[in-house]
Amino acid sequence: MKKGTRKYLLVVALSSFFLISCKKEVIKRVPSTDSTSIKIDALKSDSAISNPSDTLNNLVNKSVIGSHLLTDSALSPRLKTLLGADYDQMVNYWNTETPFVKEGNILHASGCKQHDCNTYSYDLYIDIKNNKINVYKFSKSKLTIYAEDDYRIVLKDSLLQDLNTKKINANIPKEK
């Protein structure tokens, strides 16, 4: 074989090897998420929500436990800060629950200690428009309200009625 032919074959072989090794990766399957996943990439830890309608509104009819909101979401550090030492108790006692409902711009879910809702129960309110969280803790006929940045969410209609019913059941004066 001539010297020029060898160079030519070597260049062709190396070029072919280079093209084969640079082949684009083909995605064989699309990752899936379960129906209780929360889209948390739009939530930021500085309490700013870039597009609440794409994130928190998806919680309607979902459970707090199934969505991992208390333990594995962008809101969980905010809840830890808000509740302080009571955060772990809330996570442990959030056994029996109601799914999220939305009334106006307010999301609401409640949870309580299994077989002992009269002793420990929690109501979680999220104001989507103002991006604030309130937690109402009912513990042994005492109500403790945790308001993020001292912002009290104004409850109306059925949310206020439900809260007042819980207060009556716990012998706590109702709000007007």
PDB file of C-alpha atoms in Angstrom:
ATOM      1  CA  MET A   1       0.000   0.000   0.000  1.00  0.00           C
ATOM      2  CA  LYS A   2       1.191   3.481  -0.776  1.00  0.00           C
ATOM      3  CA  LYS A   3       2.007   5.981   1.924  1.00  0.00           C
ATOM      4  CA  GLY A   4      -0.798   8.376   0.800  1.00  0.00           C
ATOM      5  CA  THR A   5      -3.376   5.559   0.871  1.00  0.00           C
ATOM      6  CA  ARG A   6      -2.419   4.648   4.435  1.00  0.00           C
ATOM      7  CA  LYS A   7      -2.828   8.270   5.558  1.00  0.00           C
ATOM      8  CA  TYR A   8      -6.171   8.454   3.796  1.00  0.00           C
ATOM      9  CA  LEU A   9      -7.417   5.228   5.458  1.00  0.00           C
ATOM     10  CA  LEU A  10      -6.123   6.389   8.851  1.00  0.00           C
ATOM     11  CA  VAL A  11      -7.948   9.733   8.510  1.00  0.00           C
ATOM     12  CA  VAL A  12     -11.155   7.976   7.416  1.00  0.00           C
ATOM     13  CA  ALA A  13     -10.938   5.495  10.313  1.00  0.00           C
ATOM     14  CA  LEU A  14     -10.291   8.211  12.898  1.00  0.00           C
ATOM     15  CA  SER A  15     -13.061  10.393  11.491  1.00  0.00           C
ATOM     16  CA  SER A  16     -15.505   7.476  11.611  1.00  0.00           C
ATOM     17  CA  PHE A  17     -14.508   6.698  15.195  1.00  0.00           C
ATOM     18  CA  PHE A  18     -14.951  10.384  16.150  1.00  0.00           C
ATOM     19  CA  LEU A  19     -18.424  10.583  14.565  1.00  0.00           C
ATOM     20  CA  ILE A  20     -19.584   7.383  16.256  1.00  0.00           C
ATOM     21  CA  SER A  21     -18.346   8.499  19.688  1.00  0.00           C
ATOM     22  CA  CYS A  22     -20.094  11.892  19.406  1.00  0.00           C
ATOM     23  CA  LYS A  23     -23.512  10.400  18.695  1.00  0.00           C
ATOM     24  CA  LYS A  24     -26.310  12.153  20.587  1.00  0.00           C
ATOM     25  CA  GLU A  25     -27.803  10.316  23.535  1.00  0.00           C
ATOM     26  CA  VAL A  26     -31.324   9.151  22.847  1.00  0.00           C
ATOM     27  CA  ILE A  27     -33.811   9.406  25.716  1.00  0.00           C
ATOM     28  CA  LYS A  28     -35.532   6.068  25.908  1.00  0.00           C
ATOM     29  CA  ARG A  29     -38.144   6.961  28.509  1.00  0.00           C
ATOM     30  CA  VAL A  30     -39.643  10.119  29.953  1.00  0.00           C
ATOM     31  CA  PRO A  31     -39.485  10.362  33.740  1.00  0.00           C
ATOM     32  CA  SER A  32     -42.884  10.284  35.370  1.00  0.00           C
ATOM     33  CA  THR A  33     -44.207  11.736  38.600  1.00  0.00           C
ATOM     34  CA  ASP A  34     -47.027  10.500  40.744  1.00  0.00           C
ATOM     35  CA  SER A  35     -50.245  12.447  41.017  1.00  0.00           C
ATOM     36  CA  THR A  36     -49.369  13.815  44.461  1.00  0.00           C
ATOM     37  CA  SER A  37     -46.104  15.456  43.450  1.00  0.00           C
ATOM     38  CA  ILE A  38     -45.730  19.159  44.003  1.00  0.00           C
ATOM     39  CA  LYS A  39     -43.953  21.270  41.463  1.00  0.00           C
ATOM     40  CA  ILE A  40     -41.508  22.880  43.871  1.00  0.00           C
ATOM     41  CA  ASP A  41     -38.930  24.259  41.460  1.00  0.00           C
ATOM     42  CA  ALA A  42     -40.922  27.497  41.184  1.00  0.00           C
ATOM     43  CA  LEU A  43     -41.020  27.911  44.958  1.00  0.00           C
ATOM     44  CA  LYS A  44     -38.073  29.747  46.457  1.00  0.00           C
ATOM     45  CA  SER A  45     -36.906  29.664  50.059  1.00  0.00           C
ATOM     46  CA  ASP A  46     -37.015  33.472  50.347  1.00  0.00           C
ATOM     47  CA  SER A  47     -40.836  33.260  50.435  1.00  0.00           C
ATOM     48  CA  ALA A  48     -41.239  34.434  46.844  1.00  0.00           C
ATOM     49  CA  ILE A  49     -43.414  32.397  44.527  1.00  0.00           C
ATOM     50  CA  SER A  50     -42.799  33.069  40.867  1.00  0.00           C
ATOM     51  CA  ASN A  51     -46.013  31.558  39.521  1.00  0.00           C
ATOM     52  CA  PRO A  52     -48.418  30.364  42.212  1.00  0.00           C
ATOM     53  CA  SER A  53     -51.062  29.192  39.772  1.00  0.00           C
ATOM     54  CA  ASP A  54     -48.616  26.582  38.444  1.00  0.00           C
ATOM     55  CA  THR A  55     -47.607  25.364  41.885  1.00  0.00           C
ATOM     56  CA  LEU A  56     -49.830  25.724  44.908  1.00  0.00           C
ATOM     57  CA  ASN A  57     -53.103  25.531  42.964  1.00  0.00           C
ATOM     58  CA  ASN A  58     -52.115  21.992  41.998  1.00  0.00           C
ATOM     59  CA  LEU A  59     -52.509  20.978  45.655  1.00  0.00           C
ATOM     60  CA  VAL A  60     -56.316  21.204  45.561  1.00  0.00           C
ATOM     61  CA  ASN A  61     -57.820  17.806  46.464  1.00  0.00           C
ATOM     62  CA  LYS A  62     -54.368  16.411  47.328  1.00  0.00           C
ATOM     63  CA  SER A  63     -53.297  15.319  50.784  1.00  0.00           C
ATOM     64  CA  VAL A  64     -50.563  16.987  52.787  1.00  0.00           C
ATOM     65  CA  ILE A  65     -48.942  13.623  53.553  1.00  0.00           C
ATOM     66  CA  GLY A  66     -49.150  12.404  49.942  1.00  0.00           C
ATOM     67  CA  SER A  67     -47.688  15.637  48.608  1.00  0.00           C
ATOM     68  CA  HIS A  68     -44.868  15.582  51.197  1.00  0.00           C
ATOM     69  CA  LEU A  69     -45.597  19.240  51.899  1.00  0.00           C
ATOM     70  CA  LEU A  70     -44.543  19.070  55.553  1.00  0.00           C
ATOM     71  CA  THR A  71     -41.274  17.238  55.040  1.00  0.00           C
ATOM     72  CA  ASP A  72     -40.001  17.464  51.479  1.00  0.00           C
ATOM     73  CA  SER A  73     -41.071  20.671  49.758  1.00  0.00           C
ATOM     74  CA  ALA A  74     -39.891  24.236  49.429  1.00  0.00           C
ATOM     75  CA  LEU A  75     -42.503  25.172  52.036  1.00  0.00           C
ATOM     76  CA  SER A  76     -41.177  22.819  54.736  1.00  0.00           C
ATOM     77  CA  PRO A  77     -38.241  25.090  55.749  1.00  0.00           C
ATOM     78  CA  ARG A  78     -40.714  27.952  56.060  1.00  0.00           C
ATOM     79  CA  LEU A  79     -42.957  25.794  58.246  1.00  0.00           C
ATOM     80  CA  LYS A  80     -39.960  24.822  60.411  1.00  0.00           C
ATOM     81  CA  THR A  81     -39.089  28.480  60.884  1.00  0.00           C
ATOM     82  CA  LEU A  82     -42.700  29.435  61.588  1.00  0.00           C
ATOM     83  CA  LEU A  83     -43.444  26.653  64.084  1.00  0.00           C
ATOM     84  CA  GLY A  84     -40.022  26.323  65.692  1.00  0.00           C
ATOM     85  CA  ALA A  85     -40.052  23.572  68.321  1.00  0.00           C
ATOM     86  CA  ASP A  86     -43.669  22.655  67.465  1.00  0.00           C
ATOM     87  CA  TYR A  87     -42.776  21.679  63.883  1.00  0.00           C
ATOM     88  CA  ASP A  88     -41.736  18.103  64.747  1.00  0.00           C
ATOM     89  CA  GLN A  89     -44.907  17.604  66.780  1.00  0.00           C
ATOM     90  CA  MET A  90     -47.037  18.796  63.854  1.00  0.00           C
ATOM     91  CA  VAL A  91     -45.295  16.380  61.473  1.00  0.00           C
ATOM     92  CA  ASN A  92     -45.693  13.488  63.941  1.00  0.00           C
ATOM     93  CA  TYR A  93     -49.338  14.217  64.734  1.00  0.00           C
ATOM     94  CA  TRP A  94     -50.484  14.970  61.175  1.00  0.00           C
ATOM     95  CA  ASN A  95     -52.003  11.480  60.758  1.00  0.00           C
ATOM     96  CA  THR A  96     -55.697  11.879  60.036  1.00  0.00           C
ATOM     97  CA  GLU A  97     -56.199  14.596  57.473  1.00  0.00           C
ATOM     98  CA  THR A  98     -58.423  16.419  55.040  1.00  0.00           C
ATOM     99  CA  PRO A  99     -57.255  17.147  51.486  1.00  0.00           C
ATOM    100  CA  PHE A 100     -56.496  20.685  50.372  1.00  0.00           C
ATOM    101  CA  VAL A 101     -59.465  22.853  49.461  1.00  0.00           C
ATOM    102  CA  LYS A 102     -59.296  26.271  47.889  1.00  0.00           C
ATOM    103  CA  GLU A 103     -61.577  29.173  48.719  1.00  0.00           C
ATOM    104  CA  GLY A 104     -60.679  32.381  46.928  1.00  0.00           C
ATOM    105  CA  ASN A 105     -56.910  32.700  47.206  1.00  0.00           C
ATOM    106  CA  ILE A 106     -56.685  30.566  50.346  1.00  0.00           C
ATOM    107  CA  LEU A 107     -55.635  26.910  50.421  1.00  0.00           C
ATOM    108  CA  HIS A 108     -56.629  24.942  53.513  1.00  0.00           C
ATOM    109  CA  ALA A 109     -55.901  21.479  54.855  1.00  0.00           C
ATOM    110  CA  SER A 110     -56.176  20.049  58.332  1.00  0.00           C
ATOM    111  CA  GLY A 111     -54.634  17.158  60.174  1.00  0.00           C
ATOM    112  CA  CYS A 112     -54.738  15.693  63.630  1.00  0.00           C
ATOM    113  CA  LYS A 113     -53.332  13.020  65.880  1.00  0.00           C
ATOM    114  CA  GLN A 114     -54.833   9.685  64.924  1.00  0.00           C
ATOM    115  CA  HIS A 115     -57.569   8.583  67.363  1.00  0.00           C
ATOM    116  CA  ASP A 116     -57.057  11.806  69.338  1.00  0.00           C
ATOM    117  CA  CYS A 117     -58.138  14.792  67.232  1.00  0.00           C
ATOM    118  CA  ASN A 118     -59.567  16.518  70.304  1.00  0.00           C
ATOM    119  CA  THR A 119     -56.112  16.723  71.880  1.00  0.00           C
ATOM    120  CA  TYR A 120     -53.939  17.721  68.894  1.00  0.00           C
ATOM    121  CA  SER A 121     -55.132  19.116  65.592  1.00  0.00           C
ATOM    122  CA  TYR A 122     -53.726  21.541  63.051  1.00  0.00           C
ATOM    123  CA  ASP A 123     -55.166  23.733  60.329  1.00  0.00           C
ATOM    124  CA  LEU A 124     -52.813  24.872  57.599  1.00  0.00           C
ATOM    125  CA  TYR A 125     -53.760  27.963  55.587  1.00  0.00           C
ATOM    126  CA  ILE A 126     -51.760  29.255  52.623  1.00  0.00           C
ATOM    127  CA  ASP A 127     -52.579  32.650  51.140  1.00  0.00           C
ATOM    128  CA  ILE A 128     -51.551  32.143  47.505  1.00  0.00           C
ATOM    129  CA  LYS A 129     -51.863  35.795  46.519  1.00  0.00           C
ATOM    130  CA  ASN A 130     -49.729  37.133  49.382  1.00  0.00           C
ATOM    131  CA  ASN A 131     -47.567  34.002  49.748  1.00  0.00           C
ATOM    132  CA  LYS A 132     -48.054  33.671  53.503  1.00  0.00           C
ATOM    133  CA  ILE A 133     -48.659  30.686  55.745  1.00  0.00           C
ATOM    134  CA  ASN A 134     -50.761  30.427  58.915  1.00  0.00           C
ATOM    135  CA  VAL A 135     -50.985  27.365  61.128  1.00  0.00           C
ATOM    136  CA  TYR A 136     -53.667  27.018  63.784  1.00  0.00           C
ATOM    137  CA  LYS A 137     -52.751  24.494  66.466  1.00  0.00           C
ATOM    138  CA  PHE A 138     -55.496  23.180  68.726  1.00  0.00           C
ATOM    139  CA  SER A 139     -53.959  21.531  71.768  1.00  0.00           C
ATOM    140  CA  LYS A 140     -55.912  20.557  74.875  1.00  0.00           C
ATOM    141  CA  SER A 141     -58.567  23.318  74.547  1.00  0.00           C
ATOM    142  CA  LYS A 142     -55.940  25.914  73.667  1.00  0.00           C
ATOM    143  CA  LEU A 143     -55.476  27.617  70.306  1.00  0.00           C
ATOM    144  CA  THR A 144     -52.055  28.791  69.137  1.00  0.00           C
ATOM    145  CA  ILE A 145     -51.856  30.732  65.873  1.00  0.00           C
ATOM    146  CA  TYR A 146     -48.595  30.850  63.923  1.00  0.00           C
ATOM    147  CA  ALA A 147     -48.611  33.671  61.365  1.00  0.00           C
ATOM    148  CA  GLU A 148     -45.730  33.972  58.938  1.00  0.00           C
ATOM    149  CA  ASP A 149     -44.239  37.491  59.095  1.00  0.00           C
ATOM    150  CA  ASP A 150     -47.074  38.339  61.542  1.00  0.00           C
ATOM    151  CA  TYR A 151     -49.481  38.260  58.583  1.00  0.00           C
ATOM    152  CA  ARG A 152     -52.906  36.955  59.636  1.00  0.00           C
ATOM    153  CA  ILE A 153     -54.811  35.431  56.746  1.00  0.00           C
ATOM    154  CA  VAL A 154     -58.400  36.686  56.675  1.00  0.00           C
ATOM    155  CA  LEU A 155     -60.737  33.699  56.647  1.00  0.00           C
ATOM    156  CA  LYS A 156     -64.238  33.978  55.221  1.00  0.00           C
ATOM    157  CA  ASP A 157     -67.238  31.866  54.352  1.00  0.00           C
ATOM    158  CA  SER A 158     -66.846  28.110  54.867  1.00  0.00           C
ATOM    159  CA  LEU A 159     -63.229  28.389  56.088  1.00  0.00           C
ATOM    160  CA  LEU A 160     -64.316  30.748  58.868  1.00  0.00           C
ATOM    161  CA  GLN A 161     -67.344  28.575  59.689  1.00  0.00           C
ATOM    162  CA  ASP A 162     -65.152  25.467  59.964  1.00  0.00           C
ATOM    163  CA  LEU A 163     -62.677  27.284  62.197  1.00  0.00           C
ATOM    164  CA  ASN A 164     -65.455  28.587  64.447  1.00  0.00           C
ATOM    165  CA  THR A 165     -66.924  25.070  64.738  1.00  0.00           C
ATOM    166  CA  LYS A 166     -63.534  23.746  65.837  1.00  0.00           C
ATOM    167  CA  LYS A 167     -63.246  26.572  68.359  1.00  0.00           C
ATOM    168  CA  ILE A 168     -66.675  25.801  69.802  1.00  0.00           C
ATOM    169  CA  ASN A 169     -65.761  22.113  70.061  1.00  0.00           C
ATOM    170  CA  ALA A 170     -62.544  23.086  71.874  1.00  0.00           C
ATOM    171  CA  ASN A 171     -64.354  25.640  74.116  1.00  0.00           C
ATOM    172  CA  ILE A 172     -62.503  28.580  72.557  1.00  0.00           C
ATOM    173  CA  PRO A 173     -64.363  31.817  71.695  1.00  0.00           C
ATOM    174  CA  LYS A 174     -65.160  32.085  67.967  1.00  0.00           C
ATOM    175  CA  GLU A 175     -64.002  34.820  65.589  1.00  0.00           C
ATOM    176  CA  LYS A 176     -66.400  37.173  63.859  1.00  0.00           C
TER     177      LYS A 176
END
